[in-house]
């Protein structure tokens, strides 16, 4: 065991010597791999307490334990709780796009680490970690599902079962980018289902649904509905970034 870790340490050192670590966003040299330089780091807005107990949206001031935002009261979501690591902005958007569209799987451990921290309370109660699935045709084109990659690493960090087969995208949908709220809702209506073979496994379980970015909530709402119809006892949502004010 000690020999194995010693060899790993030597190989890591050699790698850093030959290929010094760079900022994951701007390629500025940094002290360690899978990190950001100070300038890019300050471009991220991490979501900390106080926030809405349901939607996870930040409050300007402490509102008391279990406080809900006006949005959560006026239009309660189908899911129980949502947590996000950061607010969506230039830096977080570039990180999400790099993972999703540029095959930057090297970003996954860093993003998943922030998500695991933000969703610690949800992970502690989750029975199964389930990613928002891609349709098989899109998966073939993209080669991997960024949400599944994040969910796999988050589940591993928390010691929770990773269950990507519990939810499938039953039909192909348009990309959500550029669509309004109503269009997004219609686009994903009925798009997800729990396979009959998986219903015994999901029945009565607490599910943590993982996605990369939360915009209007249409996708996770549709996925949550499918999970509840499949027998889930509760559904929480964990994402890397969320758009402010949604």
PDB file of C-alpha atoms in Angstrom:
ATOM      1  CA  UNK A   1       0.000   0.000   0.000  1.00  0.00           C
ATOM      2  CA  UNK A   2       2.753   2.463   0.980  1.00  0.00           C
ATOM      3  CA  UNK A   3       4.732   1.533  -2.140  1.00  0.00           C
ATOM      4  CA  UNK A   4       1.710   2.162  -4.365  1.00  0.00           C
ATOM      5  CA  UNK A   5       1.071   5.606  -2.919  1.00  0.00           C
ATOM      6  CA  UNK A   6       4.792   6.370  -3.038  1.00  0.00           C
ATOM      7  CA  UNK A   7       4.925   5.543  -6.741  1.00  0.00           C
ATOM      8  CA  UNK A   8       1.812   7.615  -7.375  1.00  0.00           C
ATOM      9  CA  UNK A   9       3.420  10.573  -5.599  1.00  0.00           C
ATOM     10  CA  UNK A  10       6.591  10.211  -7.683  1.00  0.00           C
ATOM     11  CA  UNK A  11       4.620  10.019 -10.951  1.00  0.00           C
ATOM     12  CA  UNK A  12       2.558  13.063  -9.976  1.00  0.00           C
ATOM     13  CA  UNK A  13       5.725  14.992  -9.242  1.00  0.00           C
ATOM     14  CA  UNK A  14       7.263  14.013 -12.565  1.00  0.00           C
ATOM     15  CA  UNK A  15       4.092  15.012 -14.377  1.00  0.00           C
ATOM     16  CA  UNK A  16       4.007  18.403 -12.684  1.00  0.00           C
ATOM     17  CA  UNK A  17       7.641  18.922 -13.605  1.00  0.00           C
ATOM     18  CA  UNK A  18       7.114  18.106 -17.271  1.00  0.00           C
ATOM     19  CA  UNK A  19       3.685  19.735 -17.537  1.00  0.00           C
ATOM     20  CA  UNK A  20       3.297  22.441 -14.860  1.00  0.00           C
ATOM     21  CA  UNK A  21      -0.331  22.900 -13.727  1.00  0.00           C
ATOM     22  CA  UNK A  22      -2.343  25.701 -15.293  1.00  0.00           C
ATOM     23  CA  UNK A  23      -5.564  27.466 -14.384  1.00  0.00           C
ATOM     24  CA  UNK A  24      -8.507  25.419 -15.611  1.00  0.00           C
ATOM     25  CA  UNK A  25      -9.959  28.504 -17.306  1.00  0.00           C
ATOM     26  CA  UNK A  26      -7.251  30.896 -18.494  1.00  0.00           C
ATOM     27  CA  UNK A  27      -4.163  28.627 -18.512  1.00  0.00           C
ATOM     28  CA  UNK A  28      -2.215  30.870 -16.132  1.00  0.00           C
ATOM     29  CA  UNK A  29       0.324  28.795 -14.143  1.00  0.00           C
ATOM     30  CA  UNK A  30      -0.998  27.752 -10.715  1.00  0.00           C
ATOM     31  CA  UNK A  31       0.399  25.848  -7.739  1.00  0.00           C
ATOM     32  CA  UNK A  32      -1.600  22.645  -8.251  1.00  0.00           C
ATOM     33  CA  UNK A  33      -3.628  20.861 -10.883  1.00  0.00           C
ATOM     34  CA  UNK A  34      -7.431  21.149 -11.141  1.00  0.00           C
ATOM     35  CA  UNK A  35      -7.442  24.669  -9.699  1.00  0.00           C
ATOM     36  CA  UNK A  36      -8.152  28.251 -10.743  1.00  0.00           C
ATOM     37  CA  UNK A  37      -5.879  31.256 -10.657  1.00  0.00           C
ATOM     38  CA  UNK A  38      -6.805  34.082  -8.232  1.00  0.00           C
ATOM     39  CA  UNK A  39      -8.358  36.201 -11.010  1.00  0.00           C
ATOM     40  CA  UNK A  40     -10.661  33.408 -12.230  1.00  0.00           C
ATOM     41  CA  UNK A  41     -11.440  32.308  -8.680  1.00  0.00           C
ATOM     42  CA  UNK A  42     -12.768  35.753  -7.793  1.00  0.00           C
ATOM     43  CA  UNK A  43     -15.092  35.502 -10.803  1.00  0.00           C
ATOM     44  CA  UNK A  44     -17.039  32.717  -9.090  1.00  0.00           C
ATOM     45  CA  UNK A  45     -19.881  33.525  -6.681  1.00  0.00           C
ATOM     46  CA  UNK A  46     -20.318  30.620  -4.286  1.00  0.00           C
ATOM     47  CA  UNK A  47     -23.746  30.254  -2.705  1.00  0.00           C
ATOM     48  CA  UNK A  48     -23.546  30.327   1.078  1.00  0.00           C
ATOM     49  CA  UNK A  49     -26.160  30.591   3.809  1.00  0.00           C
ATOM     50  CA  UNK A  50     -28.563  32.286   4.266  1.00  0.00           C
ATOM     51  CA  UNK A  51     -30.705  30.971   1.427  1.00  0.00           C
ATOM     52  CA  UNK A  52     -34.238  29.734   0.763  1.00  0.00           C
ATOM     53  CA  UNK A  53     -34.719  26.337   2.378  1.00  0.00           C
ATOM     54  CA  UNK A  54     -36.606  25.080  -0.693  1.00  0.00           C
ATOM     55  CA  UNK A  55     -35.073  26.729  -3.745  1.00  0.00           C
ATOM     56  CA  UNK A  56     -31.591  27.461  -2.413  1.00  0.00           C
ATOM     57  CA  UNK A  57     -31.728  31.054  -3.669  1.00  0.00           C
ATOM     58  CA  UNK A  58     -29.504  33.397  -1.614  1.00  0.00           C
ATOM     59  CA  UNK A  59     -31.051  35.832   0.887  1.00  0.00           C
ATOM     60  CA  UNK A  60     -29.574  39.275   1.437  1.00  0.00           C
ATOM     61  CA  UNK A  61     -29.903  38.775   5.202  1.00  0.00           C
ATOM     62  CA  UNK A  62     -30.671  36.035   7.690  1.00  0.00           C
ATOM     63  CA  UNK A  63     -34.383  35.157   7.592  1.00  0.00           C
ATOM     64  CA  UNK A  64     -34.446  32.382  10.175  1.00  0.00           C
ATOM     65  CA  UNK A  65     -34.236  28.601  10.015  1.00  0.00           C
ATOM     66  CA  UNK A  66     -36.374  27.090   7.253  1.00  0.00           C
ATOM     67  CA  UNK A  67     -37.285  30.463   5.709  1.00  0.00           C
ATOM     68  CA  UNK A  68     -38.806  30.329   2.234  1.00  0.00           C
ATOM     69  CA  UNK A  69     -38.459  32.846  -0.573  1.00  0.00           C
ATOM     70  CA  UNK A  70     -41.564  34.481  -2.095  1.00  0.00           C
ATOM     71  CA  UNK A  71     -41.028  32.370  -5.232  1.00  0.00           C
ATOM     72  CA  UNK A  72     -41.044  29.127  -3.236  1.00  0.00           C
ATOM     73  CA  UNK A  73     -44.259  30.139  -1.501  1.00  0.00           C
ATOM     74  CA  UNK A  74     -46.036  31.380  -4.628  1.00  0.00           C
ATOM     75  CA  UNK A  75     -45.076  28.460  -6.878  1.00  0.00           C
ATOM     76  CA  UNK A  76     -43.695  25.488  -4.910  1.00  0.00           C
ATOM     77  CA  UNK A  77     -41.612  23.208  -7.131  1.00  0.00           C
ATOM     78  CA  UNK A  78     -42.224  19.481  -7.518  1.00  0.00           C
ATOM     79  CA  UNK A  79     -38.834  18.677  -5.982  1.00  0.00           C
ATOM     80  CA  UNK A  80     -38.284  19.034  -2.245  1.00  0.00           C
ATOM     81  CA  UNK A  81     -35.040  21.048  -2.098  1.00  0.00           C
ATOM     82  CA  UNK A  82     -32.503  22.448  -4.529  1.00  0.00           C
ATOM     83  CA  UNK A  83     -28.889  23.360  -3.863  1.00  0.00           C
ATOM     84  CA  UNK A  84     -26.277  24.834  -6.195  1.00  0.00           C
ATOM     85  CA  UNK A  85     -22.572  25.409  -5.710  1.00  0.00           C
ATOM     86  CA  UNK A  86     -22.334  28.765  -7.527  1.00  0.00           C
ATOM     87  CA  UNK A  87     -24.371  31.420  -9.257  1.00  0.00           C
ATOM     88  CA  UNK A  88     -24.266  31.284 -13.043  1.00  0.00           C
ATOM     89  CA  UNK A  89     -21.962  33.926 -14.481  1.00  0.00           C
ATOM     90  CA  UNK A  90     -19.059  34.333 -16.881  1.00  0.00           C
ATOM     91  CA  UNK A  91     -16.571  32.096 -15.054  1.00  0.00           C
ATOM     92  CA  UNK A  92     -19.060  29.412 -14.002  1.00  0.00           C
ATOM     93  CA  UNK A  93     -20.657  29.477 -17.455  1.00  0.00           C
ATOM     94  CA  UNK A  94     -17.293  28.852 -19.100  1.00  0.00           C
ATOM     95  CA  UNK A  95     -16.612  25.959 -16.740  1.00  0.00           C
ATOM     96  CA  UNK A  96     -20.016  24.401 -17.436  1.00  0.00           C
ATOM     97  CA  UNK A  97     -19.650  24.882 -21.198  1.00  0.00           C
ATOM     98  CA  UNK A  98     -16.133  23.444 -21.153  1.00  0.00           C
ATOM     99  CA  UNK A  99     -17.371  20.259 -19.520  1.00  0.00           C
ATOM    100  CA  UNK A 100     -20.553  20.005 -21.584  1.00  0.00           C
ATOM    101  CA  UNK A 101     -19.391  20.930 -25.075  1.00  0.00           C
ATOM    102  CA  UNK A 102     -15.580  20.743 -25.130  1.00  0.00           C
ATOM    103  CA  UNK A 103     -15.015  17.338 -23.492  1.00  0.00           C
ATOM    104  CA  UNK A 104     -13.244  18.998 -20.556  1.00  0.00           C
ATOM    105  CA  UNK A 105     -13.731  16.028 -18.249  1.00  0.00           C
ATOM    106  CA  UNK A 106     -10.675  17.224 -16.333  1.00  0.00           C
ATOM    107  CA  UNK A 107     -13.015  19.858 -14.835  1.00  0.00           C
ATOM    108  CA  UNK A 108     -15.348  17.250 -13.351  1.00  0.00           C
ATOM    109  CA  UNK A 109     -13.484  16.566 -10.064  1.00  0.00           C
ATOM    110  CA  UNK A 110     -13.259  20.268  -9.224  1.00  0.00           C
ATOM    111  CA  UNK A 111     -16.928  20.992 -10.002  1.00  0.00           C
ATOM    112  CA  UNK A 112     -18.119  17.832  -8.258  1.00  0.00           C
ATOM    113  CA  UNK A 113     -16.134  18.758  -5.154  1.00  0.00           C
ATOM    114  CA  UNK A 114     -17.867  22.125  -4.918  1.00  0.00           C
ATOM    115  CA  UNK A 115     -21.234  20.459  -5.513  1.00  0.00           C
ATOM    116  CA  UNK A 116     -20.649  17.857  -2.803  1.00  0.00           C
ATOM    117  CA  UNK A 117     -19.893  20.650  -0.344  1.00  0.00           C
ATOM    118  CA  UNK A 118     -22.994  22.642  -1.351  1.00  0.00           C
ATOM    119  CA  UNK A 119     -25.251  19.581  -1.218  1.00  0.00           C
ATOM    120  CA  UNK A 120     -23.828  17.891   1.881  1.00  0.00           C
ATOM    121  CA  UNK A 121     -27.166  17.913   3.714  1.00  0.00           C
ATOM    122  CA  UNK A 122     -28.973  16.442   0.708  1.00  0.00           C
ATOM    123  CA  UNK A 123     -26.342  13.757   0.164  1.00  0.00           C
ATOM    124  CA  UNK A 124     -26.510  12.749   3.821  1.00  0.00           C
ATOM    125  CA  UNK A 125     -30.182  11.829   3.358  1.00  0.00           C
ATOM    126  CA  UNK A 126     -30.084  10.444  -0.191  1.00  0.00           C
ATOM    127  CA  UNK A 127     -30.601   6.757  -0.915  1.00  0.00           C
ATOM    128  CA  UNK A 128     -29.670   7.040  -4.605  1.00  0.00           C
ATOM    129  CA  UNK A 129     -27.892   9.602  -6.784  1.00  0.00           C
ATOM    130  CA  UNK A 130     -29.487   9.902 -10.240  1.00  0.00           C
ATOM    131  CA  UNK A 131     -28.283  12.132 -13.118  1.00  0.00           C
ATOM    132  CA  UNK A 132     -30.557  13.928 -15.565  1.00  0.00           C
ATOM    133  CA  UNK A 133     -30.223  11.639 -18.612  1.00  0.00           C
ATOM    134  CA  UNK A 134     -29.503  12.456 -22.224  1.00  0.00           C
ATOM    135  CA  UNK A 135     -31.423  10.868 -25.070  1.00  0.00           C
ATOM    136  CA  UNK A 136     -29.409   8.039 -26.623  1.00  0.00           C
ATOM    137  CA  UNK A 137     -28.997   9.885 -29.946  1.00  0.00           C
ATOM    138  CA  UNK A 138     -27.573  12.972 -28.249  1.00  0.00           C
ATOM    139  CA  UNK A 139     -25.373  10.798 -26.064  1.00  0.00           C
ATOM    140  CA  UNK A 140     -23.918   9.214 -29.188  1.00  0.00           C
ATOM    141  CA  UNK A 141     -23.119  12.640 -30.631  1.00  0.00           C
ATOM    142  CA  UNK A 142     -21.713  14.098 -27.400  1.00  0.00           C
ATOM    143  CA  UNK A 143     -20.006  10.859 -26.283  1.00  0.00           C
ATOM    144  CA  UNK A 144     -20.699  11.432 -22.580  1.00  0.00           C
ATOM    145  CA  UNK A 145     -23.329  12.902 -20.276  1.00  0.00           C
ATOM    146  CA  UNK A 146     -21.869  15.751 -18.225  1.00  0.00           C
ATOM    147  CA  UNK A 147     -24.585  15.412 -15.580  1.00  0.00           C
ATOM    148  CA  UNK A 148     -23.816  11.712 -15.179  1.00  0.00           C
ATOM    149  CA  UNK A 149     -20.112  12.454 -14.840  1.00  0.00           C
ATOM    150  CA  UNK A 150     -20.785  14.989 -12.069  1.00  0.00           C
ATOM    151  CA  UNK A 151     -23.307  12.691 -10.363  1.00  0.00           C
ATOM    152  CA  UNK A 152     -20.863   9.770 -10.414  1.00  0.00           C
ATOM    153  CA  UNK A 153     -18.134  11.780  -8.699  1.00  0.00           C
ATOM    154  CA  UNK A 154     -20.522  13.385  -6.199  1.00  0.00           C
ATOM    155  CA  UNK A 155     -21.904   9.959  -5.277  1.00  0.00           C
ATOM    156  CA  UNK A 156     -18.407   8.549  -4.860  1.00  0.00           C
ATOM    157  CA  UNK A 157     -17.362  11.397  -2.574  1.00  0.00           C
ATOM    158  CA  UNK A 158     -20.427  10.906  -0.381  1.00  0.00           C
ATOM    159  CA  UNK A 159     -20.400   7.110  -0.441  1.00  0.00           C
ATOM    160  CA  UNK A 160     -23.869   6.981  -1.998  1.00  0.00           C
ATOM    161  CA  UNK A 161     -25.077   4.584  -4.740  1.00  0.00           C
ATOM    162  CA  UNK A 162     -24.867   6.020  -8.252  1.00  0.00           C
ATOM    163  CA  UNK A 163     -27.899   4.909 -10.275  1.00  0.00           C
ATOM    164  CA  UNK A 164     -27.829   6.288 -13.852  1.00  0.00           C
ATOM    165  CA  UNK A 165     -30.215   3.615 -15.151  1.00  0.00           C
ATOM    166  CA  UNK A 166     -33.165   4.643 -12.949  1.00  0.00           C
ATOM    167  CA  UNK A 167     -34.269   7.496 -15.205  1.00  0.00           C
ATOM    168  CA  UNK A 168     -34.280   7.605 -19.004  1.00  0.00           C
ATOM    169  CA  UNK A 169     -35.084  10.284 -21.546  1.00  0.00           C
ATOM    170  CA  UNK A 170     -37.947   8.685 -23.410  1.00  0.00           C
ATOM    171  CA  UNK A 171     -37.890  11.024 -26.400  1.00  0.00           C
ATOM    172  CA  UNK A 172     -35.474  13.397 -28.058  1.00  0.00           C
ATOM    173  CA  UNK A 173     -35.958  17.078 -27.228  1.00  0.00           C
ATOM    174  CA  UNK A 174     -34.686  20.359 -28.620  1.00  0.00           C
ATOM    175  CA  UNK A 175     -31.799  22.053 -26.881  1.00  0.00           C
ATOM    176  CA  UNK A 176     -33.141  24.329 -24.148  1.00  0.00           C
ATOM    177  CA  UNK A 177     -30.717  27.159 -24.951  1.00  0.00           C
ATOM    178  CA  UNK A 178     -32.595  30.128 -26.395  1.00  0.00           C
ATOM    179  CA  UNK A 179     -36.054  28.920 -25.344  1.00  0.00           C
ATOM    180  CA  UNK A 180     -38.331  30.863 -22.998  1.00  0.00           C
ATOM    181  CA  UNK A 181     -39.768  29.408 -19.805  1.00  0.00           C
ATOM    182  CA  UNK A 182     -43.022  28.181 -21.377  1.00  0.00           C
ATOM    183  CA  UNK A 183     -41.160  26.764 -24.389  1.00  0.00           C
ATOM    184  CA  UNK A 184     -38.735  24.936 -22.106  1.00  0.00           C
ATOM    185  CA  UNK A 185     -41.588  23.423 -20.118  1.00  0.00           C
ATOM    186  CA  UNK A 186     -43.330  22.226 -23.261  1.00  0.00           C
ATOM    187  CA  UNK A 187     -40.060  20.932 -24.721  1.00  0.00           C
ATOM    188  CA  UNK A 188     -39.436  18.527 -21.818  1.00  0.00           C
ATOM    189  CA  UNK A 189     -43.048  17.639 -21.011  1.00  0.00           C
ATOM    190  CA  UNK A 190     -43.220  13.843 -20.741  1.00  0.00           C
ATOM    191  CA  UNK A 191     -39.590  13.508 -21.809  1.00  0.00           C
ATOM    192  CA  UNK A 192     -38.513  11.336 -18.862  1.00  0.00           C
ATOM    193  CA  UNK A 193     -39.670   8.031 -17.407  1.00  0.00           C
ATOM    194  CA  UNK A 194     -38.604   5.364 -14.936  1.00  0.00           C
ATOM    195  CA  UNK A 195     -38.266   1.982 -16.711  1.00  0.00           C
ATOM    196  CA  UNK A 196     -40.622  -0.660 -15.369  1.00  0.00           C
ATOM    197  CA  UNK A 197     -37.632  -2.823 -14.439  1.00  0.00           C
ATOM    198  CA  UNK A 198     -36.337  -0.083 -12.125  1.00  0.00           C
ATOM    199  CA  UNK A 199     -39.563   0.672 -10.246  1.00  0.00           C
ATOM    200  CA  UNK A 200     -38.895  -1.826  -7.420  1.00  0.00           C
ATOM    201  CA  UNK A 201     -35.513  -0.220  -6.813  1.00  0.00           C
ATOM    202  CA  UNK A 202     -36.846   3.326  -6.702  1.00  0.00           C
ATOM    203  CA  UNK A 203     -40.011   2.668  -4.670  1.00  0.00           C
ATOM    204  CA  UNK A 204     -39.953   4.573  -1.389  1.00  0.00           C
ATOM    205  CA  UNK A 205     -36.400   5.841  -1.923  1.00  0.00           C
ATOM    206  CA  UNK A 206     -35.033   9.335  -1.423  1.00  0.00           C
ATOM    207  CA  UNK A 207     -33.512  10.473  -4.711  1.00  0.00           C
ATOM    208  CA  UNK A 208     -30.858  13.108  -5.301  1.00  0.00           C
ATOM    209  CA  UNK A 209     -31.211  14.327  -8.903  1.00  0.00           C
ATOM    210  CA  UNK A 210     -28.037  15.866 -10.374  1.00  0.00           C
ATOM    211  CA  UNK A 211     -27.701  18.299 -13.289  1.00  0.00           C
ATOM    212  CA  UNK A 212     -25.075  20.798 -14.389  1.00  0.00           C
ATOM    213  CA  UNK A 213     -26.958  24.108 -14.707  1.00  0.00           C
ATOM    214  CA  UNK A 214     -30.357  25.242 -13.387  1.00  0.00           C
ATOM    215  CA  UNK A 215     -31.987  27.946 -15.523  1.00  0.00           C
ATOM    216  CA  UNK A 216     -35.794  27.962 -15.352  1.00  0.00           C
ATOM    217  CA  UNK A 217     -36.144  24.585 -13.668  1.00  0.00           C
ATOM    218  CA  UNK A 218     -38.168  23.029 -16.504  1.00  0.00           C
ATOM    219  CA  UNK A 219     -35.843  20.054 -16.932  1.00  0.00           C
ATOM    220  CA  UNK A 220     -35.566  19.074 -13.260  1.00  0.00           C
ATOM    221  CA  UNK A 221     -39.304  19.631 -12.774  1.00  0.00           C
ATOM    222  CA  UNK A 222     -40.080  17.179 -15.585  1.00  0.00           C
ATOM    223  CA  UNK A 223     -37.500  14.698 -14.300  1.00  0.00           C
ATOM    224  CA  UNK A 224     -38.841  15.006 -10.742  1.00  0.00           C
ATOM    225  CA  UNK A 225     -42.385  14.288 -11.934  1.00  0.00           C
ATOM    226  CA  UNK A 226     -41.181  11.093 -13.626  1.00  0.00           C
ATOM    227  CA  UNK A 227     -39.296   9.992 -10.508  1.00  0.00           C
ATOM    228  CA  UNK A 228     -42.313  10.609  -8.280  1.00  0.00           C
ATOM    229  CA  UNK A 229     -44.578   8.710 -10.668  1.00  0.00           C
ATOM    230  CA  UNK A 230     -41.997   5.937 -10.578  1.00  0.00           C
ATOM    231  CA  UNK A 231     -42.422   5.642  -6.819  1.00  0.00           C
ATOM    232  CA  UNK A 232     -39.732   7.880  -5.305  1.00  0.00           C
ATOM    233  CA  UNK A 233     -40.528   9.054  -1.769  1.00  0.00           C
ATOM    234  CA  UNK A 234     -38.726  12.375  -2.223  1.00  0.00           C
ATOM    235  CA  UNK A 235     -36.572  14.162  -4.786  1.00  0.00           C
ATOM    236  CA  UNK A 236     -33.869  16.725  -4.032  1.00  0.00           C
ATOM    237  CA  UNK A 237     -31.846  18.474  -6.739  1.00  0.00           C
ATOM    238  CA  UNK A 238     -28.141  19.336  -6.815  1.00  0.00           C
ATOM    239  CA  UNK A 239     -26.541  21.398  -9.609  1.00  0.00           C
ATOM    240  CA  UNK A 240     -23.206  23.055 -10.244  1.00  0.00           C
ATOM    241  CA  UNK A 241     -24.578  26.500 -11.160  1.00  0.00           C
ATOM    242  CA  UNK A 242     -27.937  28.236 -11.003  1.00  0.00           C
ATOM    243  CA  UNK A 243     -29.143  31.419 -12.685  1.00  0.00           C
ATOM    244  CA  UNK A 244     -29.774  34.154 -10.129  1.00  0.00           C
ATOM    245  CA  UNK A 245     -33.398  34.988  -9.412  1.00  0.00           C
ATOM    246  CA  UNK A 246     -34.869  31.691 -10.653  1.00  0.00           C
TER     247      UNK A 246
END
